[in-house]
Amino acid sequence: MSTVPQPDPKNRPARLTVGVVGAGRVGPALAASLQLAGHRPVAVSGVSDASVRRAAQLLPDVPLVTPAQVMERAELVLLTVPDDALPGLVEGLAETGAVRPGQLLVHTSGRYGAKVLEPALRAGALPLALHPAMTFTGTPVDVQRLAGCSFGVTAPEELRLAAEALVIEMGGEPEWIAEEARPLYHAALALGANHLVTLVAESMELLRTAGVEAPDRMLGPLLGAALDNALRSGDAALTGPVARGDAGTVAAHVTELRKHAPETVPGYLAMARATADRALAHGLLKPELAEDLLGVLADGVLADGTDGTEGDAR
């Protein structure tokens, strides 16, 4: 049973007709979630075969129409298009007269706040920025995952209660983000989530190269524990050769990566330097061990010119 608090009835938006412009992974899932809360999806637009399939799976019997027709039919319109396409879409909808006064216009971009909807605001729309801090698969499981998901919310003060109520109705937790902080907020999420996928994928490839038959099974418990520890303890959760100051081990890593996966070396070195800085700042890495380590991270070898592989039994 969901523990998400429900909005006060006086702050709940009226039951609305809902439209989706851009049937990517996000829009149909949010519309399906709003449908569970009593709203009524009436129109969705999408061009690619994948978009058509997603719309049919998550919003069955909802007609697939043009963006202009979505705007015409819906009181609440979800603009779920890529970030770079959003400003042009909003301007185009406003210039063609597709925006109606009093229409709730919601975008789900993490990068932008409500200001990107200004052309629609001038046409009388009510602008909301509701960004779900979650990765989407484009399948029904996304609707379930919205329970407890944080949303970055930005809207005019007079629409704040409506924005937060919509998020809560979708099972989410509203987190107010100031307009000027949206790019930093989005960068933080990308750093943590998007780069994590890259790191895990690279780790799995390297384990396969090392002969591990089931890298996912090996990494699952390790990464789960590391994530849990990091969320609970922050930098105090740092472990491994960089935090310990094991310069020889790090040099050996660099040597092997250069042999087997040279494209991973820049990323390894950059993350190791960032880890060393944080470990030093929090007293985990002893200063007397840091010099050799930082030297390895600068040129990939120990101070004595070796690569750290000789005599390394660990």
Tab-separated table of N, CA and C in Angstrom, residues 167-311:
chain	number	residue	atom	x	y	z
A	167	VAL	N	1.503	15.750	-9.022
A	167	VAL	CA	2.605	14.824	-8.729
A	167	VAL	C	2.168	13.781	-7.706
A	168	ILE	N	1.521	14.231	-6.656
A	168	ILE	CA	1.073	13.307	-5.614
A	168	ILE	C	0.045	12.321	-6.168
A	169	GLU	N	-0.820	12.798	-7.060
A	169	GLU	CA	-1.801	11.902	-7.668
A	169	GLU	C	-1.124	10.806	-8.489
A	170	MET	N	0.030	11.097	-9.041
A	170	MET	CA	0.774	10.083	-9.793
A	170	MET	C	1.596	9.173	-8.881
A	171	GLY	N	1.483	9.390	-7.571
A	171	GLY	CA	2.221	8.578	-6.620
A	171	GLY	C	3.584	9.128	-6.290
A	172	GLY	N	3.927	10.307	-6.843
A	172	GLY	CA	5.254	10.858	-6.668
A	172	GLY	C	5.394	11.760	-5.457
A	173	GLU	N	6.622	12.212	-5.234
A	173	GLU	CA	6.957	13.126	-4.134
A	173	GLU	C	7.460	14.427	-4.747
A	174	PRO	N	6.722	15.538	-4.612
A	174	PRO	CA	7.166	16.804	-5.204
A	174	PRO	C	8.366	17.395	-4.478
A	175	GLU	N	9.322	17.856	-5.239
A	175	GLU	CA	10.504	18.550	-4.709
A	175	GLU	C	10.631	19.855	-5.478
A	176	TRP	N	10.474	20.978	-4.784
A	176	TRP	CA	10.462	22.272	-5.445
A	176	TRP	C	11.876	22.656	-5.881
A	177	ILE	N	12.038	22.977	-7.174
A	177	ILE	CA	13.324	23.390	-7.733
A	177	ILE	C	13.178	24.793	-8.301
A	178	ALA	N	14.033	25.720	-7.870
A	178	ALA	CA	13.974	27.086	-8.378
A	178	ALA	C	14.324	27.108	-9.865
A	179	GLU	N	13.729	28.039	-10.582
A	179	GLU	CA	13.938	28.151	-12.035
A	179	GLU	C	15.425	28.167	-12.386
A	180	GLU	N	16.196	29.006	-11.691
A	180	GLU	CA	17.610	29.156	-12.037
A	180	GLU	C	18.450	27.941	-11.665
A	181	ALA	N	17.909	27.056	-10.824
A	181	ALA	CA	18.661	25.870	-10.395
A	181	ALA	C	18.395	24.649	-11.257
A	182	ARG	N	17.500	24.752	-12.241
A	182	ARG	CA	17.143	23.572	-13.023
A	182	ARG	C	18.338	22.940	-13.752
A	183	PRO	N	19.203	23.696	-14.434
A	183	PRO	CA	20.327	23.036	-15.114
A	183	PRO	C	21.254	22.289	-14.159
A	184	LEU	N	21.528	22.873	-12.987
A	184	LEU	CA	22.382	22.206	-11.999
A	184	LEU	C	21.700	20.958	-11.458
A	185	TYR	N	20.412	21.078	-11.158
A	185	TYR	CA	19.619	19.928	-10.698
A	185	TYR	C	19.698	18.783	-11.706
A	186	HIS	N	19.532	19.115	-12.990
A	186	HIS	CA	19.540	18.075	-14.021
A	186	HIS	C	20.933	17.493	-14.209
A	187	ALA	N	21.962	18.339	-14.119
A	187	ALA	CA	23.338	17.841	-14.229
A	187	ALA	C	23.642	16.843	-13.121
A	188	ALA	N	23.153	17.129	-11.910
A	188	ALA	CA	23.383	16.223	-10.784
A	188	ALA	C	22.748	14.860	-11.033
A	189	LEU	N	21.536	14.859	-11.554
A	189	LEU	CA	20.865	13.593	-11.835
A	189	LEU	C	21.574	12.825	-12.946
A	190	ALA	N	22.003	13.534	-13.994
A	190	ALA	CA	22.702	12.880	-15.096
A	190	ALA	C	24.026	12.287	-14.625
A	191	LEU	N	24.732	13.031	-13.780
A	191	LEU	CA	26.000	12.552	-13.246
A	191	LEU	C	25.806	11.248	-12.481
A	192	GLY	N	24.757	11.204	-11.676
A	192	GLY	CA	24.531	10.017	-10.864
A	192	GLY	C	23.928	8.855	-11.609
A	193	ALA	N	22.931	9.096	-12.451
A	193	ALA	CA	22.186	8.004	-13.084
A	193	ALA	C	22.746	7.613	-14.446
A	194	ASN	N	22.897	8.582	-15.351
A	194	ASN	CA	23.348	8.248	-16.701
A	194	ASN	C	24.765	7.706	-16.707
A	195	HIS	N	25.644	8.354	-15.950
A	195	HIS	CA	27.034	7.898	-15.911
A	195	HIS	C	27.160	6.560	-15.188
A	196	LEU	N	26.247	6.301	-14.257
A	196	LEU	CA	26.261	5.012	-13.580
A	196	LEU	C	26.039	3.872	-14.572
A	197	VAL	N	25.118	4.060	-15.505
A	197	VAL	CA	24.854	3.025	-16.513
A	197	VAL	C	26.108	2.763	-17.337
A	198	THR	N	26.797	3.833	-17.734
A	198	THR	CA	28.034	3.674	-18.512
A	198	THR	C	29.081	2.920	-17.709
A	199	LEU	N	29.261	3.285	-16.452
A	199	LEU	CA	30.253	2.623	-15.606
A	199	LEU	C	29.936	1.143	-15.425
A	200	VAL	N	28.666	0.821	-15.195
A	200	VAL	CA	28.282	-0.575	-14.991
A	200	VAL	C	28.483	-1.370	-16.273
A	201	ALA	N	28.098	-0.795	-17.420
A	201	ALA	CA	28.267	-1.494	-18.689
A	201	ALA	C	29.741	-1.760	-18.977
A	202	GLU	N	30.599	-0.767	-18.719
A	202	GLU	CA	32.035	-0.964	-18.931
A	202	GLU	C	32.577	-2.031	-17.989
A	203	SER	N	32.146	-2.006	-16.734
A	203	SER	CA	32.600	-3.001	-15.766
A	203	SER	C	32.207	-4.410	-16.205
A	204	MET	N	30.989	-4.573	-16.706
A	204	MET	CA	30.540	-5.884	-17.161
A	204	MET	C	31.366	-6.372	-18.348
A	205	GLU	N	31.677	-5.479	-19.267
A	205	GLU	CA	32.496	-5.862	-20.424
A	205	GLU	C	33.887	-6.306	-19.989
A	206	LEU	N	34.475	-5.582	-19.050
A	206	LEU	CA	35.813	-5.936	-18.578
A	206	LEU	C	35.799	-7.277	-17.844
A	207	LEU	N	34.753	-7.532	-17.078
A	207	LEU	CA	34.658	-8.817	-16.382
A	207	LEU	C	34.529	-9.964	-17.376
A	208	ARG	N	33.777	-9.761	-18.436
A	208	ARG	CA	33.677	-10.798	-19.472
A	208	ARG	C	35.050	-11.049	-20.087
A	209	THR	N	35.794	-9.985	-20.357
A	209	THR	CA	37.143	-10.125	-20.914
A	209	THR	C	38.043	-10.890	-19.952
A	210	ALA	N	37.820	-10.700	-18.648
A	210	ALA	CA	38.618	-11.399	-17.631
A	210	ALA	C	38.159	-12.837	-17.429
A	211	GLY	N	37.101	-13.260	-18.133
A	211	GLY	CA	36.655	-14.644	-18.058
A	211	GLY	C	35.470	-14.899	-17.155
A	212	VAL	N	34.864	-13.857	-16.610
A	212	VAL	CA	33.696	-14.040	-15.740
A	212	VAL	C	32.479	-14.337	-16.613
A	213	GLU	N	31.813	-15.448	-16.360
A	213	GLU	CA	30.688	-15.865	-17.197
A	213	GLU	C	29.405	-15.097	-16.888
A	214	ALA	N	29.220	-14.687	-15.667
A	214	ALA	CA	27.981	-13.990	-15.282
A	214	ALA	C	28.328	-12.693	-14.558
A	215	PRO	N	28.812	-11.697	-15.273
A	215	PRO	CA	29.212	-10.451	-14.607
A	215	PRO	C	28.057	-9.758	-13.903
A	216	ASP	N	26.851	-9.915	-14.427
A	216	ASP	CA	25.718	-9.268	-13.773
A	216	ASP	C	25.476	-9.861	-12.385
A	217	ARG	N	25.620	-11.174	-12.273
A	217	ARG	CA	25.429	-11.831	-10.984
A	217	ARG	C	26.538	-11.447	-10.007
A	218	MET	N	27.739	-11.267	-10.514
A	218	MET	CA	28.849	-10.867	-9.653
A	218	MET	C	28.693	-9.427	-9.177
A	219	LEU	N	28.279	-8.545	-10.084
A	219	LEU	CA	28.208	-7.129	-9.755
A	219	LEU	C	26.979	-6.760	-8.925
A	220	GLY	N	25.898	-7.504	-9.089
A	220	GLY	CA	24.649	-7.141	-8.432
A	220	GLY	C	24.780	-6.874	-6.939
A	221	PRO	N	25.241	-7.843	-6.157
A	221	PRO	CA	25.367	-7.596	-4.707
A	221	PRO	C	26.377	-6.505	-4.376
A	222	LEU	N	27.484	-6.468	-5.116
A	222	LEU	CA	28.514	-5.461	-4.854
A	222	LEU	C	27.988	-4.055	-5.103
A	223	LEU	N	27.373	-3.843	-6.260
A	223	LEU	CA	26.887	-2.508	-6.592
A	223	LEU	C	25.695	-2.113	-5.727
A	224	GLY	N	24.855	-3.093	-5.397
A	224	GLY	CA	23.728	-2.792	-4.516
A	224	GLY	C	24.198	-2.309	-3.160
A	225	ALA	N	25.208	-2.984	-2.615
A	225	ALA	CA	25.748	-2.581	-1.317
A	225	ALA	C	26.437	-1.225	-1.409
A	226	ALA	N	27.186	-1.003	-2.504
A	226	ALA	CA	27.892	0.266	-2.663
A	226	ALA	C	26.904	1.426	-2.768
A	227	LEU	N	25.835	1.236	-3.538
A	227	LEU	CA	24.837	2.295	-3.673
A	227	LEU	C	24.158	2.572	-2.343
A	228	ASP	N	23.774	1.526	-1.641
A	228	ASP	CA	23.110	1.708	-0.352
A	228	ASP	C	24.032	2.428	0.628
A	229	ASN	N	25.294	2.014	0.672
A	229	ASN	CA	26.250	2.652	1.583
A	229	ASN	C	26.469	4.121	1.222
A	230	ALA	N	26.570	4.397	-0.092
A	230	ALA	CA	26.801	5.777	-0.519
A	230	ALA	C	25.622	6.674	-0.164
A	231	LEU	N	24.399	6.164	-0.364
A	231	LEU	CA	23.217	6.967	-0.040
A	231	LEU	C	23.101	7.204	1.464
A	232	ARG	N	23.547	6.230	2.247
A	232	ARG	CA	23.453	6.360	3.696
A	232	ARG	C	24.591	7.194	4.286
A	233	SER	N	25.805	7.010	3.742
A	233	SER	CA	26.990	7.551	4.419
A	233	SER	C	27.806	8.525	3.592
A	234	GLY	N	27.457	8.734	2.323
A	234	GLY	CA	28.223	9.663	1.502
A	234	GLY	C	29.667	9.228	1.333
A	235	ASP	N	30.602	10.166	1.475
A	235	ASP	CA	32.013	9.870	1.239
A	235	ASP	C	32.583	8.859	2.230
A	236	ALA	N	31.967	8.709	3.379
A	236	ALA	CA	32.447	7.724	4.341
A	236	ALA	C	32.345	6.300	3.800
A	237	ALA	N	31.565	6.111	2.730
A	237	ALA	CA	31.404	4.781	2.138
A	237	ALA	C	32.509	4.435	1.149
A	238	LEU	N	33.418	5.380	0.873
A	238	LEU	CA	34.489	5.112	-0.091
A	238	LEU	C	35.385	3.969	0.382
A	239	THR	N	35.615	3.007	-0.514
A	239	THR	CA	36.551	1.914	-0.255
A	239	THR	C	37.382	1.706	-1.510
A	240	GLY	N	38.264	0.724	-1.492
A	240	GLY	CA	39.030	0.389	-2.682
A	240	GLY	C	40.431	0.967	-2.681
A	241	PRO	N	41.193	0.661	-3.720
A	241	PRO	CA	42.621	1.017	-3.747
A	241	PRO	C	42.896	2.510	-3.744
A	242	VAL	N	42.032	3.318	-4.361
A	242	VAL	CA	42.281	4.760	-4.364
A	242	VAL	C	42.120	5.323	-2.955
A	243	ALA	N	41.020	4.978	-2.299
A	243	ALA	CA	40.790	5.477	-0.938
A	243	ALA	C	41.857	4.977	0.033
A	244	ARG	N	42.414	3.774	-0.228
A	244	ARG	CA	43.471	3.233	0.653
A	244	ARG	C	44.849	3.780	0.313
A	245	GLY	N	44.994	4.376	-0.874
A	245	GLY	CA	46.304	4.867	-1.292
A	245	GLY	C	47.188	3.789	-1.882
A	246	ASP	N	46.597	2.706	-2.422
A	246	ASP	CA	47.368	1.608	-3.016
A	246	ASP	C	47.793	1.978	-4.438
A	247	ALA	N	48.865	2.776	-4.528
A	247	ALA	CA	49.307	3.276	-5.826
A	247	ALA	C	49.709	2.143	-6.765
A	248	GLY	N	50.330	1.094	-6.243
A	248	GLY	CA	50.744	-0.022	-7.085
A	248	GLY	C	49.571	-0.719	-7.746
A	249	THR	N	48.502	-0.914	-6.972
A	249	THR	CA	47.310	-1.548	-7.530
A	249	THR	C	46.685	-0.675	-8.607
A	250	VAL	N	46.612	0.616	-8.364
A	250	VAL	CA	46.028	1.528	-9.354
A	250	VAL	C	46.876	1.538	-10.622
A	251	ALA	N	48.213	1.532	-10.473
A	251	ALA	CA	49.087	1.488	-11.645
A	251	ALA	C	48.872	0.211	-12.441
A	252	ALA	N	48.681	-0.909	-11.729
A	252	ALA	CA	48.411	-2.172	-12.416
A	252	ALA	C	47.090	-2.113	-13.173
A	253	HIS	N	46.090	-1.494	-12.565
A	253	HIS	CA	44.796	-1.325	-13.243
A	253	HIS	C	44.982	-0.572	-14.560
A	254	VAL	N	45.701	0.545	-14.496
A	254	VAL	CA	45.889	1.384	-15.677
A	254	VAL	C	46.603	0.602	-16.777
A	255	THR	N	47.625	-0.172	-16.387
A	255	THR	CA	48.357	-0.966	-17.363
A	255	THR	C	47.455	-1.972	-18.058
A	256	GLU	N	46.631	-2.674	-17.297
A	256	GLU	CA	45.738	-3.683	-17.876
A	256	GLU	C	44.651	-3.053	-18.733
A	257	LEU	N	44.141	-1.944	-18.289
A	257	LEU	CA	43.117	-1.267	-19.082
A	257	LEU	C	43.677	-0.782	-20.403
A	258	ARG	N	44.917	-0.303	-20.394
A	258	ARG	CA	45.535	0.130	-21.651
A	258	ARG	C	45.711	-1.029	-22.628
A	259	LYS	N	45.933	-2.223	-22.096
A	259	LYS	CA	46.087	-3.407	-22.954
A	259	LYS	C	44.761	-3.877	-23.523
A	260	HIS	N	43.752	-3.944	-22.675
A	260	HIS	CA	42.513	-4.621	-23.041
A	260	HIS	C	41.355	-3.686	-23.398
A	261	ALA	N	41.349	-2.483	-22.857
A	261	ALA	CA	40.230	-1.563	-23.116
A	261	ALA	C	40.721	-0.126	-23.008
A	262	PRO	N	41.581	0.297	-23.927
A	262	PRO	CA	42.194	1.633	-23.817
A	262	PRO	C	41.172	2.769	-23.780
A	263	GLU	N	39.983	2.530	-24.358
A	263	GLU	CA	38.983	3.587	-24.363
A	263	GLU	C	38.444	3.878	-22.966
A	264	THR	N	38.667	2.964	-22.006
A	264	THR	CA	38.171	3.177	-20.635
A	264	THR	C	39.165	3.931	-19.755
A	265	VAL	N	40.412	4.080	-20.213
A	265	VAL	CA	41.452	4.679	-19.369
A	265	VAL	C	41.129	6.117	-18.966
A	266	PRO	N	40.730	6.995	-19.898
A	266	PRO	CA	40.441	8.379	-19.466
A	266	PRO	C	39.367	8.445	-18.390
A	267	GLY	N	38.317	7.651	-18.542
A	267	GLY	CA	37.258	7.654	-17.538
A	267	GLY	C	37.737	7.114	-16.206
A	268	TYR	N	38.520	6.031	-16.230
A	268	TYR	CA	39.066	5.465	-14.991
A	268	TYR	C	39.913	6.497	-14.259
A	269	LEU	N	40.820	7.155	-14.994
A	269	LEU	CA	41.707	8.139	-14.370
A	269	LEU	C	40.924	9.328	-13.815
A	270	ALA	N	39.926	9.803	-14.579
A	270	ALA	CA	39.145	10.947	-14.110
A	270	ALA	C	38.383	10.603	-12.837
A	271	MET	N	37.759	9.419	-12.793
A	271	MET	CA	37.008	9.036	-11.603
A	271	MET	C	37.946	8.765	-10.428
A	272	ALA	N	39.108	8.197	-10.711
A	272	ALA	CA	40.068	7.930	-9.646
A	272	ALA	C	40.590	9.232	-9.037
A	273	ARG	N	40.820	10.242	-9.880
A	273	ARG	CA	41.269	11.540	-9.357
A	273	ARG	C	40.174	12.162	-8.475
A	274	ALA	N	38.938	12.098	-8.956
A	274	ALA	CA	37.837	12.648	-8.165
A	274	ALA	C	37.699	11.891	-6.846
A	275	THR	N	37.866	10.569	-6.888
A	275	THR	CA	37.785	9.764	-5.673
A	275	THR	C	38.911	10.119	-4.712
A	276	ALA	N	40.123	10.290	-5.245
A	276	ALA	CA	41.266	10.650	-4.403
A	276	ALA	C	41.040	12.004	-3.722
A	277	ASP	N	40.526	12.964	-4.473
A	277	ASP	CA	40.260	14.288	-3.897
A	277	ASP	C	39.265	14.194	-2.751
A	278	ARG	N	38.207	13.423	-2.957
A	278	ARG	CA	37.184	13.316	-1.920
A	278	ARG	C	37.714	12.524	-0.714
A	279	ALA	N	38.496	11.479	-0.988
A	279	ALA	CA	39.061	10.684	0.098
A	279	ALA	C	40.039	11.514	0.933
A	280	LEU	N	40.839	12.341	0.268
A	280	LEU	CA	41.754	13.220	0.984
A	280	LEU	C	40.982	14.231	1.839
A	281	ALA	N	39.982	14.852	1.241
A	281	ALA	CA	39.223	15.892	1.935
A	281	ALA	C	38.505	15.355	3.162
A	282	HIS	N	38.155	14.068	3.135
A	282	HIS	CA	37.403	13.496	4.254
A	282	HIS	C	38.270	12.614	5.157
A	283	GLY	N	39.597	12.722	4.990
A	283	GLY	CA	40.503	12.040	5.898
A	283	GLY	C	40.604	10.543	5.707
A	284	LEU	N	40.113	10.018	4.586
A	284	LEU	CA	40.189	8.581	4.340
A	284	LEU	C	41.519	8.188	3.700
A	285	LEU	N	42.041	9.039	2.852
A	285	LEU	CA	43.320	8.801	2.189
A	285	LEU	C	44.411	9.550	2.949
A	286	LYS	N	45.410	8.805	3.425
A	286	LYS	CA	46.491	9.423	4.180
A	286	LYS	C	47.355	10.278	3.257
A	287	PRO	N	47.674	11.490	3.679
A	287	PRO	CA	48.459	12.392	2.826
A	287	PRO	C	49.788	11.787	2.392
A	288	GLU	N	50.425	10.983	3.270
A	288	GLU	CA	51.736	10.421	2.913
A	288	GLU	C	51.631	9.363	1.811
A	289	LEU	N	50.423	8.829	1.604
A	289	LEU	CA	50.227	7.855	0.528
A	289	LEU	C	49.707	8.500	-0.749
A	290	ALA	N	49.290	9.746	-0.631
A	290	ALA	CA	48.634	10.394	-1.762
A	290	ALA	C	49.607	10.761	-2.872
A	291	GLU	N	50.881	11.055	-2.533
A	291	GLU	CA	51.819	11.546	-3.547
A	291	GLU	C	52.036	10.520	-4.648
A	292	ASP	N	52.378	9.266	-4.255
A	292	ASP	CA	52.574	8.231	-5.268
A	292	ASP	C	51.298	7.979	-6.053
A	293	LEU	N	50.168	7.975	-5.359
A	293	LEU	CA	48.896	7.722	-6.024
A	293	LEU	C	48.603	8.791	-7.065
A	294	LEU	N	48.767	10.052	-6.693
A	294	LEU	CA	48.490	11.134	-7.631
A	294	LEU	C	49.471	11.117	-8.795
A	295	GLY	N	50.687	10.650	-8.542
A	295	GLY	CA	51.643	10.494	-9.634
A	295	GLY	C	51.182	9.451	-10.637
A	296	VAL	N	50.667	8.331	-10.132
A	296	VAL	CA	50.133	7.292	-11.016
A	296	VAL	C	48.971	7.841	-11.835
A	297	LEU	N	48.119	8.595	-11.190
A	297	LEU	CA	46.957	9.131	-11.898
A	297	LEU	C	47.350	10.193	-12.915
A	298	ALA	N	48.564	10.754	-12.755
A	298	ALA	CA	49.048	11.741	-13.716
A	298	ALA	C	49.671	11.088	-14.934
A	299	ASP	N	50.484	10.010	-14.700
A	299	ASP	CA	51.188	9.407	-15.845
A	299	ASP	C	51.066	7.895	-15.935
A	300	GLY	N	50.356	7.273	-14.998
A	300	GLY	CA	50.089	5.837	-15.102
A	300	GLY	C	51.173	4.927	-14.586
A	301	VAL	N	52.251	5.473	-14.006
A	301	VAL	CA	53.320	4.623	-13.470
A	301	VAL	C	53.700	5.095	-12.084
A	302	LEU	N	54.375	4.201	-11.332
A	302	LEU	CA	54.860	4.547	-10.009
A	302	LEU	C	56.073	5.450	-10.096
A	303	ALA	N	56.436	6.027	-8.959
A	303	ALA	CA	57.581	6.935	-8.922
A	303	ALA	C	58.872	6.231	-9.337
A	304	ASP	N	58.976	4.881	-9.113
A	304	ASP	CA	60.182	4.173	-9.498
A	304	ASP	C	60.164	3.734	-10.953
A	305	GLY	N	59.145	4.145	-11.704
A	305	GLY	CA	59.096	3.843	-13.122
A	305	GLY	C	58.409	2.558	-13.479
A	306	THR	N	57.990	1.740	-12.468
A	306	THR	CA	57.316	0.469	-12.759
A	306	THR	C	55.827	0.691	-12.906
A	307	ASP	N	55.164	-0.333	-13.451
A	307	ASP	CA	53.728	-0.211	-13.672
A	307	ASP	C	52.889	-0.843	-12.585
A	308	GLY	N	53.542	-1.329	-11.519
A	308	GLY	CA	52.813	-1.846	-10.394
A	308	GLY	C	52.380	-3.299	-10.516
A	309	THR	N	52.762	-3.966	-11.617
A	309	THR	CA	52.297	-5.339	-11.806
A	309	THR	C	53.252	-6.350	-11.216
A	310	GLU	N	54.550	-6.040	-11.100
A	310	GLU	CA	55.513	-7.008	-10.617
A	310	GLU	C	55.328	-7.266	-9.139
A	311	GLY	N	55.207	-8.525	-8.797
A	311	GLY	CA	55.110	-8.910	-7.386
A	311	GLY	C	53.764	-8.613	-6.761
